[in-house]
Coordinates of C-alpha atoms in Angstrom, one line a residue:
M1 CA 0.0 0.0 0.0
T2 CA 2.9 2.4 0.6
L3 CA 4.1 2.0 -3.0
I4 CA 0.6 2.7 -4.3
K5 CA 0.4 5.9 -2.2
Q6 CA 3.7 7.1 -3.4
C7 CA 2.8 6.4 -7.1
S8 CA -0.5 8.2 -6.6
R9 CA 1.1 11.3 -5.0
L10 CA 3.7 11.6 -7.8
L11 CA 1.2 11.2 -10.5
A12 CA -1.1 13.8 -8.9
Q13 CA 1.7 16.3 -8.9
S14 CA 2.3 16.1 -12.6
S15 CA -0.5 17.5 -14.9
P16 CA -1.8 15.3 -17.8
R17 CA -0.3 17.8 -20.2
N18 CA 3.2 17.6 -18.7
F19 CA 3.0 13.8 -18.5
Y20 CA 2.0 13.5 -22.2
T21 CA 4.7 15.8 -23.4
R22 CA 7.5 14.4 -21.2
A23 CA 6.7 10.7 -21.2
L24 CA 5.2 10.0 -24.6
L25 CA 6.6 12.7 -27.0
P26 CA 10.2 13.5 -27.8
T27 CA 11.5 16.9 -26.7
V28 CA 11.2 19.1 -29.8
S29 CA 14.1 21.3 -28.7
N30 CA 16.5 18.4 -28.5
W31 CA 15.3 17.1 -31.8
R32 CA 15.9 20.4 -33.5
R33 CA 19.2 20.9 -31.8
G34 CA 20.4 17.5 -32.8
S35 CA 19.2 17.9 -36.5
K36 CA 21.2 21.2 -36.8
S37 CA 24.4 20.0 -35.1
N38 CA 25.1 17.1 -37.5
N39 CA 23.6 15.0 -40.1
S40 CA 23.1 11.9 -38.0
G41 CA 19.3 12.3 -38.0
P42 CA 16.9 13.3 -35.3
K43 CA 17.6 12.5 -31.6
F44 CA 14.8 11.4 -29.4
N45 CA 14.9 11.9 -25.7
Y46 CA 12.2 10.1 -23.7
N47 CA 11.5 10.4 -20.0
Y48 CA 11.6 6.8 -19.0
G49 CA 11.3 7.6 -15.3
V50 CA 7.7 8.6 -15.7
V51 CA 6.9 5.6 -17.8
G52 CA 8.5 3.2 -15.3
L53 CA 6.6 4.9 -12.5
L54 CA 3.3 4.3 -14.3
G55 CA 4.2 0.7 -14.9
A56 CA 5.0 0.2 -11.2
A57 CA 1.7 1.8 -10.3
V58 CA -0.2 -0.5 -12.6
C59 CA 1.5 -3.6 -11.2
S60 CA 0.9 -2.4 -7.6
V61 CA -2.8 -1.9 -8.3
G62 CA -3.0 -5.4 -9.9
A63 CA -1.3 -7.0 -6.9
A64 CA -3.6 -5.2 -4.4
L65 CA -6.7 -6.3 -6.3
N66 CA -5.4 -9.9 -6.4
D67 CA -4.6 -9.9 -2.7
G68 CA -7.1 -12.0 -0.7
Q69 CA -8.3 -14.1 -3.6
I70 CA -8.2 -17.9 -3.2
S71 CA -6.5 -19.9 -5.9
A72 CA -8.1 -23.2 -7.0
D73 CA -4.7 -24.9 -6.3
E74 CA -5.1 -24.1 -2.6
L75 CA -8.3 -26.1 -2.2
E76 CA -6.6 -29.2 -0.9
L77 CA -4.6 -30.2 2.1
A78 CA -0.9 -30.8 1.6
H79 CA 0.0 -34.5 1.9
G80 CA 2.7 -35.8 4.2
H81 CA 5.9 -37.5 3.3
M82 CA 6.4 -41.2 4.1
H83 CA 9.4 -43.5 3.8
W84 CA 9.1 -45.8 0.8
E85 CA 11.8 -48.4 0.8
H86 CA 11.5 -49.2 -2.9
K87 CA 12.5 -45.6 -3.8
E88 CA 15.9 -45.9 -2.2
W89 CA 19.1 -46.6 -4.2
F90 CA 19.9 -50.3 -4.6
K91 CA 16.5 -51.3 -3.2
S92 CA 13.8 -53.3 -4.9
Y93 CA 10.1 -53.8 -4.4
D94 CA 8.8 -56.0 -1.6
H95 CA 7.3 -58.8 -3.7
K96 CA 5.2 -60.0 -0.8
A97 CA 3.7 -56.5 -0.5
L98 CA 3.1 -56.5 -4.3
R99 CA 1.1 -59.8 -3.9
R100 CA -0.9 -58.3 -1.1
G101 CA -1.5 -55.1 -3.1
F102 CA -2.8 -57.2 -6.1
Q103 CA -5.2 -58.8 -3.7
V104 CA -6.4 -55.4 -2.5
Y105 CA -6.9 -54.2 -6.1
K106 CA -8.8 -57.3 -7.1
E107 CA -11.1 -57.4 -4.1
V108 CA -11.6 -53.6 -3.5
C109 CA -10.5 -51.5 -6.5
Q110 CA -11.3 -53.6 -9.6
A111 CA -15.1 -53.2 -9.1
C112 CA -14.8 -49.6 -10.4
H113 CA -11.2 -48.9 -11.6
S114 CA -9.6 -50.5 -14.7
M115 CA -6.0 -51.4 -15.4
Q116 CA -6.5 -52.1 -19.1
Y117 CA -2.9 -51.0 -20.0
F118 CA -1.2 -53.7 -18.0
Y119 CA -0.6 -57.3 -19.1
W120 CA -1.3 -60.4 -17.1
R121 CA 2.1 -61.8 -18.0
L122 CA 3.9 -59.0 -16.2
H123 CA 2.9 -60.6 -12.9
V124 CA 4.7 -63.8 -13.6
D125 CA 7.5 -64.5 -11.1
V126 CA 6.9 -61.1 -9.4
T127 CA 3.6 -61.5 -7.6
H128 CA 2.4 -64.9 -8.6
T129 CA 3.7 -68.0 -10.4
K130 CA 2.9 -68.6 -14.1
E131 CA 0.2 -71.2 -13.3
E132 CA -1.5 -68.8 -10.8
I133 CA -1.7 -66.0 -13.3
K134 CA -3.1 -68.3 -15.9
E135 CA -5.9 -69.3 -13.5
L136 CA -6.6 -65.6 -12.7
A137 CA -6.7 -64.6 -16.3
A138 CA -9.0 -67.5 -17.2
E139 CA -11.6 -66.1 -14.8
Y140 CA -12.4 -63.4 -17.3
M141 CA -13.8 -63.6 -20.8
Y142 CA -12.3 -61.7 -23.8
P143 CA -13.6 -61.2 -27.3
G144 CA -12.0 -63.5 -29.9
M145 CA -12.6 -65.5 -33.1
D146 CA -12.9 -69.1 -33.9
D147 CA -11.3 -71.0 -36.8
D148 CA -14.2 -69.9 -39.1
G149 CA -13.8 -66.2 -38.2
N150 CA -16.9 -65.9 -36.0
A151 CA -16.8 -63.7 -32.9
I152 CA -16.7 -65.7 -29.7
E153 CA -15.9 -65.2 -26.1
R154 CA -12.7 -67.0 -24.9
P155 CA -11.0 -67.3 -21.5
G156 CA -8.2 -64.8 -20.8
D157 CA -4.6 -65.6 -21.4
L158 CA -1.2 -64.3 -20.2
Q159 CA -0.9 -62.1 -23.3
D160 CA -4.2 -60.2 -22.6
F161 CA -4.6 -56.9 -20.8
M162 CA -6.2 -56.9 -17.5
P163 CA -10.0 -56.4 -17.9
A164 CA -12.0 -53.2 -17.4
P165 CA -15.1 -53.3 -15.2
Y166 CA -17.2 -51.3 -17.7
E167 CA -17.6 -51.7 -21.4
N168 CA -17.2 -48.0 -22.2
E169 CA -17.0 -44.5 -20.6
I170 CA -20.7 -43.9 -20.7
K171 CA -21.6 -46.9 -18.6
A172 CA -18.8 -46.0 -16.2
R173 CA -20.2 -42.6 -15.6
L174 CA -23.8 -43.8 -15.3
A175 CA -22.7 -46.3 -12.6
N176 CA -20.7 -43.6 -10.6
N177 CA -23.0 -40.5 -10.5
G178 CA -21.4 -39.0 -13.6
A179 CA -17.8 -39.4 -12.5
E180 CA -15.6 -41.7 -14.5
P181 CA -13.2 -43.7 -12.3
P182 CA -9.7 -43.2 -13.7
D183 CA -7.5 -46.1 -14.9
L184 CA -5.0 -47.1 -12.3
T185 CA -2.2 -48.4 -14.5
L186 CA -0.2 -45.1 -14.4
I187 CA -2.0 -43.4 -11.5
N188 CA 1.1 -43.3 -9.4
I189 CA 3.0 -41.1 -11.8
A190 CA -0.1 -39.2 -13.0
R191 CA -0.6 -37.4 -9.7
E192 CA 1.8 -34.9 -8.1
G193 CA 3.2 -36.4 -4.9
N194 CA 3.0 -40.0 -6.2
E195 CA 2.9 -42.5 -3.4
D196 CA 2.6 -39.9 -0.6
Y197 CA -0.5 -38.3 -2.3
L198 CA -2.2 -41.6 -2.8
F199 CA -1.6 -42.7 0.7
S200 CA -3.0 -39.5 2.1
L201 CA -6.0 -39.7 -0.2
L202 CA -6.9 -43.3 0.7
T203 CA -6.6 -42.8 4.4
G204 CA -7.6 -39.1 4.7
Y205 CA -11.4 -39.3 4.7
E206 CA -13.0 -37.2 7.4
E207 CA -16.3 -36.0 8.6
V208 CA -17.5 -32.7 7.1
P209 CA -16.2 -29.9 9.4
A210 CA -18.5 -27.3 10.8
G211 CA -19.3 -24.6 8.4
Q212 CA -18.4 -26.6 5.3
A213 CA -21.0 -27.4 2.7
E214 CA -22.4 -30.9 2.7
P215 CA -21.3 -33.1 -0.2
A216 CA -23.7 -34.0 -2.9
E217 CA -25.2 -37.4 -3.3
G218 CA -22.5 -40.0 -4.1
Q219 CA -19.7 -37.8 -2.9
A220 CA -17.5 -37.8 0.2
Y221 CA -15.3 -35.2 2.0
N222 CA -11.6 -35.7 1.7
P223 CA -9.3 -32.7 2.5
Y224 CA -6.5 -34.2 0.4
F225 CA -8.6 -34.2 -2.8
H226 CA -8.6 -31.2 -5.1
G227 CA -11.8 -29.4 -4.1
Y228 CA -12.4 -31.5 -1.0
Y229 CA -15.3 -33.4 -2.5
I230 CA -14.5 -36.7 -4.1
G231 CA -16.8 -39.0 -6.0
M232 CA -15.4 -42.1 -4.3
A233 CA -16.5 -43.1 -0.9
Q234 CA -14.0 -44.5 1.6
Q235 CA -13.0 -48.0 0.6
L236 CA -10.3 -49.0 3.0
Y237 CA -11.0 -49.8 6.6
N238 CA -9.4 -52.0 9.3
E239 CA -9.9 -55.7 8.4
S240 CA -11.6 -54.9 5.1
V241 CA -9.3 -57.4 3.4
D242 CA -8.3 -60.9 4.7
Y243 CA -4.7 -61.4 3.6
E244 CA -3.6 -64.8 2.5
D245 CA -0.2 -64.6 4.3
G246 CA -1.7 -63.7 7.7
T247 CA -0.6 -60.0 7.7
I248 CA -2.7 -57.9 10.0
P249 CA -5.0 -55.9 7.7
Y250 CA -4.9 -52.4 9.3
Q251 CA -6.1 -49.6 7.1
S252 CA -2.6 -48.1 6.8
Q253 CA -1.2 -51.5 5.9
I254 CA -3.8 -52.1 3.2
A255 CA -3.2 -48.6 1.7
K256 CA 0.6 -49.2 1.7
D257 CA 0.3 -52.5 0.0
V258 CA -2.0 -51.4 -2.8
I259 CA 0.1 -48.2 -3.3
Q260 CA 3.2 -50.3 -3.7
Y261 CA 1.4 -52.4 -6.2
L262 CA 0.3 -49.3 -8.2
S263 CA 3.8 -47.9 -8.1
W264 CA 5.1 -51.2 -9.5
T265 CA 2.5 -51.2 -12.3
A266 CA 3.7 -47.8 -13.3
H267 CA 7.4 -49.0 -13.3
P268 CA 7.2 -52.8 -13.9
W269 CA 10.9 -52.9 -15.0
M270 CA 12.4 -50.9 -12.2
D271 CA 14.1 -53.8 -10.5
E272 CA 15.7 -54.8 -13.7
L273 CA 16.9 -51.3 -14.4
I274 CA 18.4 -51.1 -10.9
M275 CA 20.2 -54.4 -11.6
Y276 CA 21.5 -53.1 -14.9
G277 CA 22.6 -49.9 -13.3
M278 CA 24.6 -51.8 -10.6
K279 CA 26.3 -53.9 -13.4
A280 CA 27.1 -50.7 -15.3
L281 CA 28.6 -49.0 -12.2
A282 CA 30.7 -52.2 -11.4
S283 CA 31.9 -52.4 -15.0
A284 CA 32.8 -48.7 -15.1
G285 CA 34.8 -49.1 -11.8
V286 CA 36.8 -52.0 -13.3
L287 CA 37.4 -50.2 -16.5
T288 CA 38.5 -47.0 -14.6
L289 CA 41.0 -49.1 -12.5
F290 CA 42.3 -50.9 -15.6
S291 CA 42.8 -47.6 -17.4
Y292 CA 44.6 -46.1 -14.4
I293 CA 47.0 -49.0 -14.2
L294 CA 47.6 -49.0 -18.0
M295 CA 48.4 -45.3 -17.9
R296 CA 50.8 -45.7 -15.0
T297 CA 52.6 -48.7 -16.4
R298 CA 52.5 -48.0 -20.2
R299 CA 51.7 -44.5 -21.1
N300 CA 53.9 -42.8 -18.4
A301 CA 57.0 -44.3 -20.0
F302 CA 56.3 -42.1 -23.1
R303 CA 55.0 -39.1 -21.1
S304 CA 58.1 -38.9 -18.8
R305 CA 60.8 -39.8 -21.3
Q306 CA 63.5 -37.1 -22.1
L307 CA 65.5 -36.5 -25.3
H308 CA 69.1 -35.4 -24.6
F309 CA 71.2 -33.7 -27.2
T310 CA 74.9 -33.7 -26.3
V311 CA 78.1 -32.4 -27.7
P312 CA 80.4 -35.1 -29.1
G313 CA 82.9 -36.2 -26.5
H314 CA 80.6 -35.3 -23.5
E315 CA 78.1 -38.1 -23.6
K316 CA 79.1 -39.3 -20.1
A317 CA 78.2 -36.0 -18.5
I318 CA 74.5 -36.9 -18.8
A319 CA 75.0 -40.2 -17.0
K320 CA 77.2 -38.7 -14.3
N321 CA 74.6 -36.0 -13.5
G322 CA 71.5 -38.2 -13.9
N323 CA 70.3 -37.7 -10.3
V324 CA 70.8 -33.9 -10.4
S325 CA 68.0 -31.5 -11.2
N326 CA 67.3 -30.5 -14.8
F327 CA 68.8 -27.1 -14.2
S328 CA 72.3 -28.4 -13.3
K329 CA 72.6 -31.8 -15.0
Y330 CA 73.6 -30.2 -18.3
K331 CA 76.0 -27.7 -16.8
E332 CA 79.1 -29.3 -18.4
V333 CA 77.4 -29.7 -21.7
D334 CA 76.4 -26.0 -21.7
E335 CA 79.9 -25.0 -20.9
A336 CA 81.2 -27.0 -23.8
L337 CA 78.7 -25.5 -26.1
S338 CA 79.6 -22.0 -25.0
R339 CA 83.3 -22.7 -25.6
M340 CA 82.5 -24.0 -29.1
K341 CA 80.6 -20.8 -29.9
R342 CA 83.6 -18.7 -29.0

């Protein structure tokens, strides 16, 4: 506000006529003087101080008008930060947690959310065995053709994508009050905050606080969701899933497992990439050591060699002064050369 008052006071002191002539028009006297003094053309002299003052006033007014407005990006609670072991260097996914996360997706999430960009075969030797994945894929029917080219329904195979719960977008919206459930294949990297945001979202459902508008039908209040009102009701509770391996199904444990699974589906080759990176670093270290040894034993012989030019009859002077510094080892040779020049 102080800057606005100063700008207003300075603008009020200058009349519109002076401002127009000083800020927007060149001074005629300097233009005439410059045209008479040489032939370099007219010289324009603008008062840039007044123009800058006007620009500062406009920016200050705009900032004052914008002060107090609420941005749409602020309509959500900042998520916390959690420790995810698979995001550390030289760490891999917990395959037991991935298997539990797949169970949570199949029993809780698959009823509404698709994962139609992920192959069944990618689960082999990661979460399940090959025979187990074949049985899981065979539970769903996929469109196919028989030997005569007729359309049929066939059981799923390892090479198929995971099925979608709805046939198209329209049916998905009709079943969820107009909101289409997003595909979860790449949901972990499609949201800012990644695993931390998803964990806060799945475990952050609350009662509507006092003074807040009640959510519409089919919506729930979640302060971590953009806009607070989300079209998905709370899905994870304590003991909402019965784990096969006997892990206690707390809400936080269930959310952690399914989020690790969704992180893996977004980066299914991360473990292999870490292994390749470790092999590359080990190979680079061996090559660096080998290069250093080769340089010290082979190349230094050429880098440190010296070429000596001696006067005939004084060859032994170099050998006699071999352990002397370079400035004195050729003293006798220099004296002989100087005598020859005389």
